[in-house]
PDB file of C-alpha atoms in Angstrom:
ATOM      1  CA  UNK S  19      -1.297  14.937 -13.884  1.00  0.00           C
ATOM      2  CA  UNK S  20      -1.823  11.314 -14.943  1.00  0.00           C
ATOM      3  CA  UNK S  21      -4.346  10.653 -12.169  1.00  0.00           C
ATOM      4  CA  UNK S  22      -6.318  13.838 -12.839  1.00  0.00           C
ATOM      5  CA  UNK S  23      -6.608  12.969 -16.538  1.00  0.00           C
ATOM      6  CA  UNK S  24      -7.738   9.396 -15.851  1.00  0.00           C
ATOM      7  CA  UNK S  25     -10.204  10.570 -13.193  1.00  0.00           C
ATOM      8  CA  UNK S  26     -11.747  12.995 -15.688  1.00  0.00           C
ATOM      9  CA  UNK S  27     -12.122  10.181 -18.230  1.00  0.00           C
ATOM     10  CA  UNK S  28     -13.816   7.944 -15.648  1.00  0.00           C
ATOM     11  CA  UNK S  29     -16.213  10.740 -14.672  1.00  0.00           C
ATOM     12  CA  UNK S  30     -17.193  11.227 -18.320  1.00  0.00           C
ATOM     13  CA  UNK S  31     -18.847   7.789 -18.400  1.00  0.00           C
ATOM     14  CA  UNK S  32     -21.652   8.905 -16.059  1.00  0.00           C
ATOM     15  CA  UNK S  33     -21.327   5.985 -13.672  1.00  0.00           C
ATOM     16  CA  UNK S  34     -23.440   5.148 -10.639  1.00  0.00           C
ATOM     17  CA  UNK S  35     -21.102   6.279  -7.839  1.00  0.00           C
ATOM     18  CA  UNK S  36     -17.933   8.320  -7.638  1.00  0.00           C
ATOM     19  CA  UNK S  37     -15.379   6.922  -5.163  1.00  0.00           C
ATOM     20  CA  UNK S  38     -12.365   8.414  -3.429  1.00  0.00           C
ATOM     21  CA  UNK S  39     -10.124   6.535  -1.047  1.00  0.00           C
ATOM     22  CA  UNK S  40      -6.937   6.540   0.976  1.00  0.00           C
ATOM     23  CA  UNK S  41      -4.910   3.547   2.095  1.00  0.00           C
ATOM     24  CA  UNK S  42      -1.866   2.322   3.978  1.00  0.00           C
ATOM     25  CA  UNK S  43      -0.174  -1.011   3.685  1.00  0.00           C
ATOM     26  CA  UNK S  44       2.890  -3.175   3.644  1.00  0.00           C
ATOM     27  CA  UNK S  45       4.838  -4.357   0.616  1.00  0.00           C
ATOM     28  CA  UNK S  46       6.396  -7.802   1.072  1.00  0.00           C
ATOM     29  CA  UNK S  47       8.560  -7.724  -2.074  1.00  0.00           C
ATOM     30  CA  UNK S  48      12.335  -7.693  -1.662  1.00  0.00           C
ATOM     31  CA  UNK S  49      12.896  -5.383   1.287  1.00  0.00           C
ATOM     32  CA  UNK S  50       9.637  -5.043   3.204  1.00  0.00           C
ATOM     33  CA  UNK S  51       8.408  -1.458   3.057  1.00  0.00           C
ATOM     34  CA  UNK S  52       5.400   0.682   3.844  1.00  0.00           C
ATOM     35  CA  UNK S  53       2.854   1.874   1.289  1.00  0.00           C
ATOM     36  CA  UNK S  54       0.716   5.016   1.372  1.00  0.00           C
ATOM     37  CA  UNK S  55      -1.841   5.561  -1.379  1.00  0.00           C
ATOM     38  CA  UNK S  56      -4.889   7.339  -2.736  1.00  0.00           C
ATOM     39  CA  UNK S  57      -7.328   6.631  -5.540  1.00  0.00           C
ATOM     40  CA  UNK S  58     -10.433   7.837  -7.344  1.00  0.00           C
ATOM     41  CA  UNK S  59     -12.923   5.732  -9.245  1.00  0.00           C
ATOM     42  CA  UNK S  60     -16.409   4.994 -10.507  1.00  0.00           C
ATOM     43  CA  UNK S  61     -18.825   2.122  -9.928  1.00  0.00           C
ATOM     44  CA  UNK S  62     -20.650   0.585 -12.903  1.00  0.00           C
ATOM     45  CA  UNK S  63     -23.078  -1.911 -11.337  1.00  0.00           C
ATOM     46  CA  UNK S  64     -20.948  -4.889 -10.231  1.00  0.00           C
ATOM     47  CA  UNK S  65     -17.836  -3.388 -11.885  1.00  0.00           C
ATOM     48  CA  UNK S  66     -15.657  -0.509 -10.802  1.00  0.00           C
ATOM     49  CA  UNK S  67     -12.756   1.312 -12.417  1.00  0.00           C
ATOM     50  CA  UNK S  68     -10.139   3.169 -10.404  1.00  0.00           C
ATOM     51  CA  UNK S  69      -6.933   5.101 -10.920  1.00  0.00           C
ATOM     52  CA  UNK S  70      -4.499   5.406  -8.086  1.00  0.00           C
ATOM     53  CA  UNK S  71      -1.183   6.537  -6.709  1.00  0.00           C
ATOM     54  CA  UNK S  72       0.895   4.556  -4.207  1.00  0.00           C
ATOM     55  CA  UNK S  73       4.229   5.498  -2.648  1.00  0.00           C
ATOM     56  CA  UNK S  74       6.378   2.486  -1.781  1.00  0.00           C
ATOM     57  CA  UNK S  75       9.443   2.351   0.346  1.00  0.00           C
ATOM     58  CA  UNK S  76      11.520   4.008   2.948  1.00  0.00           C
ATOM     59  CA  UNK S  77      14.753   5.980   2.729  1.00  0.00           C
ATOM     60  CA  UNK S  78      16.505   5.172  -0.580  1.00  0.00           C
ATOM     61  CA  UNK S  79      14.198   2.347  -1.753  1.00  0.00           C
ATOM     62  CA  UNK S  80      11.321   4.610  -2.774  1.00  0.00           C
ATOM     63  CA  UNK S  81       9.085   4.217  -5.803  1.00  0.00           C
ATOM     64  CA  UNK S  82       5.766   5.638  -6.958  1.00  0.00           C
ATOM     65  CA  UNK S  83       3.119   3.463  -8.605  1.00  0.00           C
ATOM     66  CA  UNK S  84       0.564   5.067 -10.934  1.00  0.00           C
ATOM     67  CA  UNK S  85      -2.139   2.495 -11.655  1.00  0.00           C
ATOM     68  CA  UNK S  86      -5.433   1.832 -13.421  1.00  0.00           C
ATOM     69  CA  UNK S  87      -7.588  -1.072 -12.200  1.00  0.00           C
ATOM     70  CA  UNK S  88     -10.878  -2.800 -12.936  1.00  0.00           C
ATOM     71  CA  UNK S  89     -12.719  -4.600 -10.158  1.00  0.00           C
ATOM     72  CA  UNK S  90     -15.671  -6.985 -10.084  1.00  0.00           C
ATOM     73  CA  UNK S  91     -18.009  -7.589  -7.118  1.00  0.00           C
ATOM     74  CA  UNK S  92     -17.737 -11.381  -6.920  1.00  0.00           C
ATOM     75  CA  UNK S  93     -19.850 -11.964  -3.825  1.00  0.00           C
ATOM     76  CA  UNK S  94     -21.884 -10.173  -1.167  1.00  0.00           C
ATOM     77  CA  UNK S  95     -21.698 -11.408   2.416  1.00  0.00           C
ATOM     78  CA  UNK S  96     -24.293  -9.437   4.323  1.00  0.00           C
ATOM     79  CA  UNK S  97     -23.437  -5.806   3.553  1.00  0.00           C
ATOM     80  CA  UNK S  98     -19.780  -6.615   2.787  1.00  0.00           C
ATOM     81  CA  UNK S  99     -18.528  -7.009  -0.787  1.00  0.00           C
ATOM     82  CA  UNK S 100     -15.791  -9.373  -1.963  1.00  0.00           C
ATOM     83  CA  UNK S 101     -14.032  -7.817  -4.964  1.00  0.00           C
ATOM     84  CA  UNK S 102     -11.486  -9.234  -7.445  1.00  0.00           C
ATOM     85  CA  UNK S 103      -9.385  -6.798  -9.466  1.00  0.00           C
ATOM     86  CA  UNK S 104      -6.815  -6.600 -12.256  1.00  0.00           C
ATOM     87  CA  UNK S 105      -4.873  -3.654 -13.577  1.00  0.00           C
ATOM     88  CA  UNK S 106      -1.636  -2.219 -14.829  1.00  0.00           C
ATOM     89  CA  UNK S 107       0.719   0.412 -13.581  1.00  0.00           C
ATOM     90  CA  UNK S 108       3.889   2.372 -14.073  1.00  0.00           C
ATOM     91  CA  UNK S 109       6.518   2.095 -11.337  1.00  0.00           C
ATOM     92  CA  UNK S 110       8.720   5.138 -10.986  1.00  0.00           C
ATOM     93  CA  UNK S 111      11.655   4.438  -8.626  1.00  0.00           C
ATOM     94  CA  UNK S 112      13.604   7.222  -6.954  1.00  0.00           C
ATOM     95  CA  UNK S 113      16.770   5.756  -8.504  1.00  0.00           C
ATOM     96  CA  UNK S 114      16.764   4.022 -11.905  1.00  0.00           C
ATOM     97  CA  UNK S 115      14.437   3.786 -14.869  1.00  0.00           C
ATOM     98  CA  UNK S 116      10.658   3.488 -14.811  1.00  0.00           C
ATOM     99  CA  UNK S 117       9.059   0.103 -15.400  1.00  0.00           C
ATOM    100  CA  UNK S 118       5.620  -1.367 -15.975  1.00  0.00           C
ATOM    101  CA  UNK S 119       3.659  -3.812 -13.845  1.00  0.00           C
ATOM    102  CA  UNK S 120       0.571  -6.013 -14.006  1.00  0.00           C
ATOM    103  CA  UNK S 121      -1.574  -5.963 -10.859  1.00  0.00           C
ATOM    104  CA  UNK S 122      -3.999  -8.603  -9.565  1.00  0.00           C
ATOM    105  CA  UNK S 123      -5.780  -8.747  -6.254  1.00  0.00           C
ATOM    106  CA  UNK S 124      -8.765  -9.480  -4.073  1.00  0.00           C
ATOM    107  CA  UNK S 125     -10.335  -7.558  -1.258  1.00  0.00           C
ATOM    108  CA  UNK S 126     -13.265  -6.916   1.029  1.00  0.00           C
ATOM    109  CA  UNK S 127     -15.288  -3.710   1.455  1.00  0.00           C
ATOM    110  CA  UNK S 128     -17.236  -3.350   4.698  1.00  0.00           C
ATOM    111  CA  UNK S 129     -19.566  -0.322   4.884  1.00  0.00           C
ATOM    112  CA  UNK S 130     -19.745   1.808   8.033  1.00  0.00           C
ATOM    113  CA  UNK S 131     -22.430   4.062   6.564  1.00  0.00           C
ATOM    114  CA  UNK S 132     -24.130   4.426   3.181  1.00  0.00           C
ATOM    115  CA  UNK S 133     -21.180   6.489   1.883  1.00  0.00           C
ATOM    116  CA  UNK S 134     -18.173   5.290   3.925  1.00  0.00           C
ATOM    117  CA  UNK S 135     -16.505   1.857   3.868  1.00  0.00           C
ATOM    118  CA  UNK S 136     -13.387   0.165   5.186  1.00  0.00           C
ATOM    119  CA  UNK S 137     -11.340  -1.783   2.643  1.00  0.00           C
ATOM    120  CA  UNK S 138      -8.833  -4.617   3.092  1.00  0.00           C
ATOM    121  CA  UNK S 139      -6.949  -5.926   0.052  1.00  0.00           C
ATOM    122  CA  UNK S 140      -4.204  -8.235  -1.108  1.00  0.00           C
ATOM    123  CA  UNK S 141      -2.483  -7.151  -4.333  1.00  0.00           C
ATOM    124  CA  UNK S 142       0.250  -8.882  -6.324  1.00  0.00           C
ATOM    125  CA  UNK S 143       2.540  -6.622  -8.361  1.00  0.00           C
ATOM    126  CA  UNK S 144       4.208  -8.498 -11.226  1.00  0.00           C
ATOM    127  CA  UNK S 145       6.976  -6.832 -13.185  1.00  0.00           C
ATOM    128  CA  UNK S 146       9.781  -8.167 -15.369  1.00  0.00           C
ATOM    129  CA  UNK S 147      11.551  -4.814 -15.837  1.00  0.00           C
ATOM    130  CA  UNK S 148      15.037  -5.088 -14.320  1.00  0.00           C
ATOM    131  CA  UNK S 149      15.004  -1.570 -12.823  1.00  0.00           C
ATOM    132  CA  UNK S 150      11.835  -2.181 -10.779  1.00  0.00           C
ATOM    133  CA  UNK S 151      12.034  -5.945 -10.178  1.00  0.00           C
ATOM    134  CA  UNK S 152      12.667  -5.299  -6.471  1.00  0.00           C
ATOM    135  CA  UNK S 153       9.005  -4.206  -6.200  1.00  0.00           C
ATOM    136  CA  UNK S 154       7.640  -7.525  -7.597  1.00  0.00           C
ATOM    137  CA  UNK S 155       5.589  -9.273  -4.927  1.00  0.00           C
ATOM    138  CA  UNK S 156       2.589  -9.080  -2.643  1.00  0.00           C
ATOM    139  CA  UNK S 157       1.058  -6.141  -0.806  1.00  0.00           C
ATOM    140  CA  UNK S 158      -1.452  -6.052   2.049  1.00  0.00           C
ATOM    141  CA  UNK S 159      -3.432  -2.794   2.129  1.00  0.00           C
ATOM    142  CA  UNK S 160      -6.197  -1.341   4.331  1.00  0.00           C
ATOM    143  CA  UNK S 161      -8.060   1.883   3.722  1.00  0.00           C
ATOM    144  CA  UNK S 162     -11.168   4.032   3.805  1.00  0.00           C
ATOM    145  CA  UNK S 163     -13.408   4.690   0.811  1.00  0.00           C
ATOM    146  CA  UNK S 164     -16.035   7.398   0.420  1.00  0.00           C
ATOM    147  CA  UNK S 165     -18.738   7.104  -2.261  1.00  0.00           C
ATOM    148  CA  UNK S 166     -20.794   9.985  -3.651  1.00  0.00           C
TER     149      UNK S 166
END
């Protein structure tokens, strides 16, 4: 419900391009674990705003991350874009209380076609909440993004 509401708010701004993406990655905080995620967003010139959902963990160490991020196209290298991003999120572990996190990262988008790109990102998740501190650390994520 949170993602649908935020996606509707982003769409209301009438931005240049609507984006949808899916990703997989590895979380290197505490116990290394896999990440699977999805997001929607809008481009506003050199800026973009996204909301996303990521599922961390395996077996009992699972948590969901609901996030909102703002990115900036720092540099173009040929057709590729180098993007820096910041955001915030709510971590919802399978066991324990929810906690909040600040997100910061950098990534590269390499287009395959006009509307399809591969993404590769590094993201740092910083949280001080005791119940979700095990998820504090770096993530490496790759994905596909479609723009409309």
